[in-house]
Amino acid sequence: MHIKAAVVRESGGPFLIEDLELEAPQAGEVLVRIVACGICHTDLIIRDQYYPTPLPIVLGHEGAGVVEAVGPGVKSVRPGDHVLMSFAYCGNCPSCLDGAPSYCWHHMEMNFSGMRYSGKAWDVPAPLLRRLPSGKPERINGAFFNQSALATHAIATEQNVVVVAPDLDLKTLAPLGCGFQTGAGAILNTLRPEVGSSLVILGAGNVGLAALMAAVVARCSPIIVIDQVPARLELATSLGATHVIDASRVDALDAVMKLCPGGVRYALETTGNPGVLQGAFEMLQTRGVCGLIGGSRIGTKASFDMTHLLFGRTVRGILQGDSKPKKFLPQLIELFRQGLFPVDRLVRFYPLEDIEHAIADMKSGQVIKPVLLMER
Ligand code: CXF
Ligand code: ZN
């Protein structure tokens, strides 16, 4: 079928809106008419080739929409279902069998190879083609997080879609599939802080603010948020941060140690910056845990004082907030319905054609979570 999609053709290059063809869903696959797709930092690091994902590609991994057709063998999803899309996992490796699908041993191939997952192998071409003026097809990479949802339609799989109630606003909830579940899950699934635990969140982007909302639900205290953009810090205060620190003006480590002599129980690093990770580790109290969420270029190194580590401290990488999306997204939706996870305060909508504008607003800190709409 004919679709429109945002294609990245060169490292660091623009998202170009192009007319493509999408193949029909195969066994286990689902064709989704995309209503909305959030932009996540990971789309930008792949545009910039931090990982060797092949170009040209259609990115986008926070898609939400309505199922139009299903391939052979699909049982739990039907045409007309409203779905949020999340990450891909194999279901059979030691991590998946252990109930930890975000640590699927095939996470990189399944989400970042640009290829489609067949159930046995992931070297099956993506279902995206462009007809060149000569009439010849150009194969475009896709299947990004089993979706490539920066498009009017996408092929997902039965496994990475979550069916949701039709009264929900898909535009607002699209980013639950990655950024919001990543931040909230780091608190509610991974760290599981006791009531009254001290917490520092480093970076007040969509992941950091989702973690903040979850930390308020978990009754952490104090909740200290560090960023360099005053507007983000104001938002953090209005969402329940007890303290905010502008790291462009003061030494953040000093400021945290003044607020919490002896250090904090938990620190969440959401920026992917090695200096920020080192600071997060240094501000831990003995037996404190530092969660690392931010993506960085492959090969990026950080260093730690081994004696500081020896005193019971932990640095823990966290992928996708340790979520099982079919279980965790409904929980987040329940919190949203109760007004306890007000993601509607973080999103701003743009037409797909304005994707570059949306990315610029996210980068400058004016917008926390841009969400692209496929129909005006
Ligand atoms: C990513 C973060 C960087 C590593 C792989 C998974 N998650 C989603 O954007
Ligand atoms: Zn993401």
Short mmCIF file of C-alpha atoms and ligand atoms in Angstrom, two decimals:
data_model
loop_
_atom_site.label_atom_id
_atom_site.label_comp_id
_atom_site.label_asym_id
_atom_site.label_seq_id
_atom_site.Cartn_x
_atom_site.Cartn_y
_atom_site.Cartn_z
CA MET A 1 0.00 0.00 0.00
CA HIS A 2 0.99 3.60 -0.50
CA ILE A 3 2.17 5.47 2.63
CA LYS A 4 4.00 8.65 3.67
CA ALA A 5 6.97 8.36 6.00
CA ALA A 6 9.89 10.34 7.42
CA VAL A 7 13.12 8.91 6.00
CA VAL A 8 16.65 9.55 7.29
CA ARG A 9 19.12 9.11 4.44
CA GLU A 10 22.42 10.32 5.92
CA SER A 11 24.07 10.46 9.33
CA GLY A 12 22.93 13.63 11.12
CA GLY A 13 20.79 14.48 8.11
CA PRO A 14 17.18 15.67 7.96
CA PHE A 15 14.02 13.61 8.23
CA LEU A 16 12.60 13.76 4.69
CA ILE A 17 8.91 13.14 4.07
CA GLU A 18 8.69 10.62 1.24
CA ASP A 19 6.07 8.52 -0.54
CA LEU A 20 6.78 4.82 0.03
CA GLU A 21 5.14 1.48 -0.42
CA LEU A 22 4.48 -0.83 2.50
CA GLU A 23 4.14 -4.58 1.99
CA ALA A 24 1.23 -6.54 3.46
CA PRO A 25 1.57 -8.03 6.96
CA GLN A 26 3.13 -11.49 7.07
CA ALA A 27 2.62 -14.24 9.66
CA GLY A 28 2.50 -12.78 13.18
CA GLU A 29 2.45 -9.20 11.89
CA VAL A 30 -0.08 -6.42 12.26
CA LEU A 31 -0.75 -3.48 9.93
CA VAL A 32 -1.39 -0.32 11.96
CA ARG A 33 -2.75 3.01 10.73
CA ILE A 34 -0.62 5.36 12.76
CA VAL A 35 -2.42 8.17 14.54
CA ALA A 36 0.58 9.59 16.38
CA CYS A 37 4.22 8.89 17.11
CA GLY A 38 6.38 10.50 19.80
CA ILE A 39 10.00 11.46 19.18
CA CYS A 40 12.47 9.82 21.56
CA HIS A 41 16.12 10.69 22.02
CA THR A 42 16.94 7.25 20.58
CA ASP A 43 15.51 8.28 17.17
CA LEU A 44 18.03 11.11 17.17
CA ILE A 45 21.03 9.03 18.22
CA ILE A 46 20.25 6.56 15.44
CA ARG A 47 19.88 9.44 12.96
CA ASP A 48 23.36 10.42 14.20
CA GLN A 49 24.59 6.81 13.88
CA TYR A 50 25.62 6.19 17.51
CA TYR A 51 24.74 2.57 16.65
CA PRO A 52 25.43 1.05 13.22
CA THR A 53 21.77 0.90 12.11
CA PRO A 54 21.69 0.98 8.28
CA LEU A 55 20.43 4.03 6.37
CA PRO A 56 18.17 5.02 4.69
CA ILE A 57 15.62 4.15 7.34
CA VAL A 58 12.20 5.05 8.70
CA LEU A 59 12.60 5.59 12.47
CA GLY A 60 9.92 6.19 15.10
CA HIS A 61 9.27 3.81 17.98
CA GLU A 62 6.52 5.44 20.02
CA GLY A 63 3.70 4.77 17.60
CA ALA A 64 0.00 4.53 18.41
CA GLY A 65 -2.85 3.80 16.06
CA VAL A 66 -5.63 1.55 14.86
CA VAL A 67 -5.14 -1.97 13.52
CA GLU A 68 -6.20 -2.24 9.88
CA ALA A 69 -5.24 -5.85 9.10
CA VAL A 70 -3.47 -8.80 10.67
CA GLY A 71 -1.29 -11.47 9.14
CA PRO A 72 -1.79 -15.24 9.41
CA GLY A 73 -1.74 -16.67 12.92
CA VAL A 74 -2.42 -13.43 14.80
CA LYS A 75 -4.94 -14.18 17.55
CA SER A 76 -4.93 -11.51 20.26
CA VAL A 77 -5.23 -8.43 18.03
CA ARG A 78 -8.04 -7.64 15.58
CA PRO A 79 -8.74 -5.02 12.93
CA GLY A 80 -10.23 -1.97 14.64
CA ASP A 81 -8.25 -2.44 17.86
CA HIS A 82 -6.55 0.67 19.24
CA VAL A 83 -2.92 -0.07 20.02
CA LEU A 84 0.21 1.44 21.51
CA MET A 85 3.47 0.04 20.20
CA SER A 86 6.55 -0.82 22.21
CA PHE A 87 9.88 -2.61 21.81
CA ALA A 88 10.59 -6.02 20.24
CA TYR A 89 11.91 -9.11 22.01
CA CYS A 90 12.34 -12.74 21.00
CA GLY A 91 10.45 -14.40 23.85
CA ASN A 92 12.79 -17.40 23.95
CA CYS A 93 16.23 -16.29 25.19
CA PRO A 94 17.32 -16.56 28.84
CA SER A 95 16.26 -12.95 29.61
CA CYS A 96 12.85 -13.31 27.96
CA LEU A 97 12.26 -16.62 29.71
CA ASP A 98 13.19 -14.89 32.95
CA GLY A 99 10.49 -12.24 32.42
CA ALA A 100 12.98 -9.51 31.47
CA PRO A 101 12.14 -8.86 27.79
CA SER A 102 13.92 -5.51 27.55
CA TYR A 103 17.18 -7.41 28.12
CA CYS A 104 16.36 -9.85 25.31
CA TRP A 105 19.64 -11.26 24.06
CA HIS A 106 18.54 -10.15 20.59
CA HIS A 107 17.56 -6.59 21.60
CA MET A 108 20.00 -4.94 19.21
CA GLU A 109 19.20 -7.09 16.15
CA MET A 110 15.46 -6.99 16.73
CA ASN A 111 15.15 -3.27 17.39
CA PHE A 112 18.09 -1.68 15.59
CA SER A 113 19.07 -3.82 12.58
CA GLY A 114 16.66 -2.11 10.16
CA MET A 115 15.41 -5.60 9.25
CA ARG A 116 12.22 -7.46 9.92
CA TYR A 117 12.04 -10.30 12.45
CA SER A 118 10.70 -13.51 10.94
CA GLY A 119 10.38 -15.55 14.13
CA LYS A 120 13.54 -17.45 13.28
CA ALA A 121 15.87 -14.80 11.93
CA TRP A 122 16.08 -11.00 11.78
CA ASP A 123 17.80 -10.66 8.42
CA VAL A 124 14.53 -10.41 6.50
CA PRO A 125 14.24 -7.10 4.60
CA ALA A 126 11.97 -4.42 6.01
CA PRO A 127 8.54 -4.12 4.35
CA LEU A 128 9.32 -0.67 2.95
CA LEU A 129 10.02 0.22 -0.67
CA ARG A 130 10.32 3.35 -2.73
CA ARG A 131 9.52 3.33 -6.44
CA LEU A 132 12.29 5.20 -8.22
CA PRO A 133 11.39 7.27 -11.32
CA SER A 134 12.83 4.41 -13.36
CA GLY A 135 10.16 2.15 -11.82
CA LYS A 136 12.81 0.16 -9.96
CA PRO A 137 12.24 -0.42 -6.23
CA GLU A 138 14.62 1.01 -3.63
CA ARG A 139 14.57 -1.02 -0.39
CA ILE A 140 14.26 1.26 2.67
CA ASN A 141 15.29 -0.05 6.09
CA GLY A 142 12.59 -0.22 8.72
CA ALA A 143 11.19 -2.52 11.40
CA PHE A 144 12.75 -0.07 13.85
CA PHE A 145 11.53 -1.41 17.21
CA ASN A 146 9.23 -3.60 15.06
CA GLN A 147 7.34 -0.51 13.96
CA SER A 148 9.10 2.39 12.13
CA ALA A 149 6.12 4.50 13.14
CA LEU A 150 7.13 7.91 11.74
CA ALA A 151 4.74 7.07 8.93
CA THR A 152 1.06 6.98 8.09
CA HIS A 153 1.08 3.17 8.38
CA ALA A 154 3.43 0.64 9.94
CA ILE A 155 3.94 -3.08 10.29
CA ALA A 156 4.26 -4.20 13.91
CA THR A 157 3.92 -7.67 15.40
CA GLU A 158 1.31 -9.20 17.65
CA GLN A 159 3.95 -9.24 20.37
CA ASN A 160 4.96 -5.55 20.44
CA VAL A 161 1.48 -3.99 20.33
CA VAL A 162 -0.62 -3.34 23.42
CA VAL A 163 -4.38 -3.11 22.89
CA VAL A 164 -5.95 -0.19 24.77
CA ALA A 165 -9.49 1.05 25.41
CA PRO A 166 -10.92 3.00 22.46
CA ASP A 167 -11.88 6.01 24.62
CA LEU A 168 -8.22 6.81 25.34
CA ASP A 169 -6.43 9.60 23.50
CA LEU A 170 -3.83 7.81 21.38
CA LYS A 171 -2.05 11.11 20.66
CA THR A 172 -1.26 11.75 24.31
CA LEU A 173 -0.45 8.16 25.19
CA ALA A 174 1.75 7.24 22.19
CA PRO A 175 4.99 7.94 24.11
CA LEU A 176 4.07 5.39 26.79
CA GLY A 177 5.63 2.78 24.50
CA CYS A 178 9.17 4.01 25.15
CA GLY A 179 10.11 7.27 26.89
CA PHE A 180 7.40 7.37 29.53
CA GLN A 181 7.58 3.66 30.39
CA THR A 182 11.37 3.94 30.54
CA GLY A 183 11.35 6.71 33.15
CA ALA A 184 8.40 5.47 35.18
CA GLY A 185 9.54 1.85 35.04
CA ALA A 186 13.00 2.73 36.34
CA ILE A 187 11.28 3.83 39.56
CA LEU A 188 8.31 1.46 39.81
CA ASN A 189 9.88 -1.71 38.36
CA THR A 190 13.62 -1.40 38.90
CA LEU A 191 14.49 0.73 41.94
CA ARG A 192 11.19 0.20 43.81
CA PRO A 193 12.16 2.79 46.43
CA GLU A 194 10.83 2.58 49.97
CA VAL A 195 8.58 5.44 51.04
CA GLY A 196 10.76 8.41 52.02
CA SER A 197 13.78 7.36 49.94
CA SER A 198 15.95 10.21 48.70
CA LEU A 199 16.25 10.42 44.92
CA VAL A 200 18.12 12.58 42.44
CA ILE A 201 17.04 12.67 38.79
CA LEU A 202 19.73 13.94 36.44
CA GLY A 203 18.11 15.37 33.32
CA ALA A 204 14.54 16.67 33.11
CA GLY A 205 13.62 15.48 29.64
CA ASN A 206 10.71 13.13 29.03
CA VAL A 207 12.40 10.16 30.73
CA GLY A 208 13.49 12.19 33.77
CA LEU A 209 10.06 13.79 34.20
CA ALA A 210 8.28 10.44 33.82
CA ALA A 211 10.59 9.13 36.55
CA LEU A 212 9.69 12.17 38.66
CA MET A 213 5.94 11.52 38.34
CA ALA A 214 6.49 7.88 39.32
CA ALA A 215 8.69 8.92 42.26
CA VAL A 216 5.87 11.13 43.52
CA VAL A 217 3.53 8.11 43.28
CA ALA A 218 6.14 6.04 45.21
CA ARG A 219 6.40 8.80 47.88
CA CYS A 220 10.14 9.39 47.50
CA SER A 221 11.48 12.33 49.50
CA PRO A 222 13.37 14.46 48.82
CA ILE A 223 13.09 14.33 45.01
CA ILE A 224 15.84 16.48 43.55
CA VAL A 225 15.86 17.23 39.81
CA ILE A 226 18.94 18.54 38.02
CA ASP A 227 18.94 20.14 34.56
CA GLN A 228 20.33 23.19 32.78
CA VAL A 229 17.09 24.55 31.28
CA PRO A 230 15.07 26.75 33.69
CA ALA A 231 11.74 25.98 31.98
CA ARG A 232 12.26 22.25 32.50
CA LEU A 233 13.12 22.83 36.17
CA GLU A 234 9.96 24.91 36.65
CA LEU A 235 7.94 22.08 35.15
CA ALA A 236 9.71 19.62 37.48
CA THR A 237 8.72 21.73 40.49
CA SER A 238 5.11 21.85 39.35
CA LEU A 239 5.12 18.05 38.93
CA GLY A 240 6.31 17.47 42.51
CA ALA A 241 10.09 17.84 42.70
CA THR A 242 10.96 19.00 46.21
CA HIS A 243 14.18 20.67 45.02
CA VAL A 244 15.59 21.65 41.62
CA ILE A 245 19.19 22.45 40.74
CA ASP A 246 20.31 24.41 37.68
CA ALA A 247 23.62 22.76 36.82
CA SER A 248 24.52 25.63 34.49
CA ARG A 249 24.73 27.93 37.50
CA VAL A 250 25.93 25.86 40.48
CA ASP A 251 28.03 22.75 41.12
CA ALA A 252 25.31 20.10 41.21
CA LEU A 253 27.28 17.57 43.28
CA ASP A 254 27.98 20.21 45.96
CA ALA A 255 24.36 21.29 45.96
CA VAL A 256 23.08 17.70 46.39
CA MET A 257 25.56 16.95 49.19
CA LYS A 258 24.39 20.11 51.01
CA LEU A 259 20.78 18.98 50.76
CA CYS A 260 21.56 15.35 51.67
CA PRO A 261 24.74 15.09 53.74
CA GLY A 262 26.03 11.54 53.29
CA GLY A 263 24.50 11.31 49.83
CA VAL A 264 21.29 10.00 48.32
CA ARG A 265 19.77 6.52 48.22
CA TYR A 266 19.00 6.65 44.49
CA ALA A 267 20.29 8.61 41.50
CA LEU A 268 18.87 8.26 37.97
CA GLU A 269 21.08 9.31 35.07
CA THR A 270 18.97 10.09 31.99
CA THR A 271 21.38 12.07 29.79
CA GLY A 272 23.88 9.49 28.49
CA ASN A 273 26.71 11.88 29.36
CA PRO A 274 29.66 10.13 31.09
CA GLY A 275 30.46 13.15 33.28
CA VAL A 276 26.86 13.25 34.49
CA LEU A 277 26.97 9.51 35.23
CA GLN A 278 30.14 9.96 37.28
CA GLY A 279 28.51 12.78 39.26
CA ALA A 280 25.42 10.62 39.83
CA PHE A 281 27.59 7.83 41.21
CA GLU A 282 29.54 10.18 43.46
CA MET A 283 26.41 11.57 45.10
CA LEU A 284 25.29 8.11 46.32
CA GLN A 285 25.20 7.24 50.02
CA THR A 286 26.71 3.91 51.06
CA ARG A 287 24.58 1.12 49.50
CA GLY A 288 23.01 3.68 47.18
CA VAL A 289 21.97 2.73 43.65
CA CYS A 290 22.61 4.71 40.49
CA GLY A 291 20.40 3.84 37.52
CA LEU A 292 21.80 4.51 34.05
CA ILE A 293 19.14 5.12 31.41
CA GLY A 294 20.63 7.52 28.85
CA GLY A 295 21.96 6.11 25.57
CA SER A 296 25.49 7.03 24.50
CA ARG A 297 27.78 6.31 21.55
CA ILE A 298 29.02 2.71 21.58
CA GLY A 299 32.45 2.71 23.25
CA THR A 300 31.77 5.65 25.59
CA LYS A 301 33.70 5.13 28.85
CA ALA A 302 33.07 6.45 32.36
CA SER A 303 35.34 5.88 35.35
CA PHE A 304 34.59 5.27 39.01
CA ASP A 305 36.52 5.39 42.26
CA MET A 306 36.69 1.69 43.13
CA THR A 307 36.68 2.34 46.88
CA HIS A 308 33.46 4.35 46.55
CA LEU A 309 31.94 1.42 44.64
CA LEU A 310 33.22 -1.09 47.18
CA PHE A 311 31.06 0.42 49.91
CA GLY A 312 27.93 -1.32 48.73
CA ARG A 313 27.10 1.05 45.90
CA THR A 314 25.56 -0.15 42.63
CA VAL A 315 25.50 1.21 39.09
CA ARG A 316 22.65 -0.45 37.22
CA GLY A 317 21.85 -0.09 33.52
CA ILE A 318 18.09 0.05 32.93
CA LEU A 319 16.48 -0.64 29.56
CA GLN A 320 12.85 0.32 28.94
CA GLY A 321 12.25 0.66 32.68
CA ASP A 322 12.42 -3.12 33.05
CA SER A 323 8.91 -3.18 31.61
CA LYS A 324 6.76 -5.93 30.25
CA PRO A 325 4.72 -3.58 28.04
CA LYS A 326 1.52 -5.65 27.92
CA LYS A 327 1.46 -5.51 31.73
CA PHE A 328 3.06 -2.15 32.52
CA LEU A 329 1.39 0.12 29.94
CA PRO A 330 -2.09 -0.65 31.34
CA GLN A 331 -0.75 0.18 34.81
CA LEU A 332 0.56 3.53 33.58
CA ILE A 333 -2.78 4.18 31.85
CA GLU A 334 -4.54 3.56 35.18
CA LEU A 335 -2.23 6.07 36.89
CA PHE A 336 -2.94 8.52 34.03
CA ARG A 337 -6.71 8.05 34.45
CA GLN A 338 -6.32 8.76 38.18
CA GLY A 339 -4.42 11.98 37.44
CA LEU A 340 -1.21 10.58 38.96
CA PHE A 341 0.77 10.33 35.72
CA PRO A 342 -0.17 13.53 33.87
CA VAL A 343 1.73 12.97 30.64
CA ASP A 344 -0.70 15.32 28.91
CA ARG A 345 1.37 18.12 30.51
CA LEU A 346 4.52 16.99 28.67
CA VAL A 347 3.33 16.48 25.08
CA ARG A 348 2.99 18.95 22.23
CA PHE A 349 1.55 17.97 18.86
CA TYR A 350 2.96 18.68 15.40
CA PRO A 351 1.99 17.52 11.91
CA LEU A 352 4.43 14.96 10.50
CA GLU A 353 5.67 17.52 7.98
CA ASP A 354 6.92 19.71 10.89
CA ILE A 355 9.20 17.00 12.26
CA GLU A 356 12.36 19.12 12.05
CA HIS A 357 10.62 21.95 13.92
CA ALA A 358 9.48 19.44 16.57
CA ILE A 359 13.03 18.16 17.02
CA ALA A 360 14.41 21.70 17.32
CA ASP A 361 11.84 22.51 20.04
CA MET A 362 12.79 19.32 21.93
CA LYS A 363 16.49 20.14 21.68
CA SER A 364 16.06 23.70 22.97
CA GLY A 365 14.01 22.44 25.93
CA GLN A 366 10.85 24.31 24.86
CA VAL A 367 9.01 21.02 24.49
CA ILE A 368 9.47 17.88 26.55
CA LYS A 369 7.80 15.35 24.25
CA PRO A 370 6.97 16.23 20.67
CA VAL A 371 4.31 13.96 19.20
CA LEU A 372 3.82 13.86 15.44
CA LEU A 373 0.33 13.49 14.03
CA MET A 374 -0.16 11.61 10.82
CA GLU A 375 -3.45 13.24 9.89
CA ARG A 376 -4.31 16.88 10.36
C1 CXF B 1 17.01 2.56 24.04
C2 CXF B 1 17.94 3.44 24.79
C3 CXF B 1 19.33 3.26 24.27
C4 CXF B 1 19.71 1.81 24.25
C5 CXF B 1 18.74 0.92 23.58
C6 CXF B 1 17.34 1.15 24.05
N1 CXF B 1 15.69 2.69 24.47
C7 CXF B 1 14.79 3.41 23.87
O1 CXF B 1 14.83 4.44 23.31
ZN ZN B 2 12.93 5.41 22.87
#
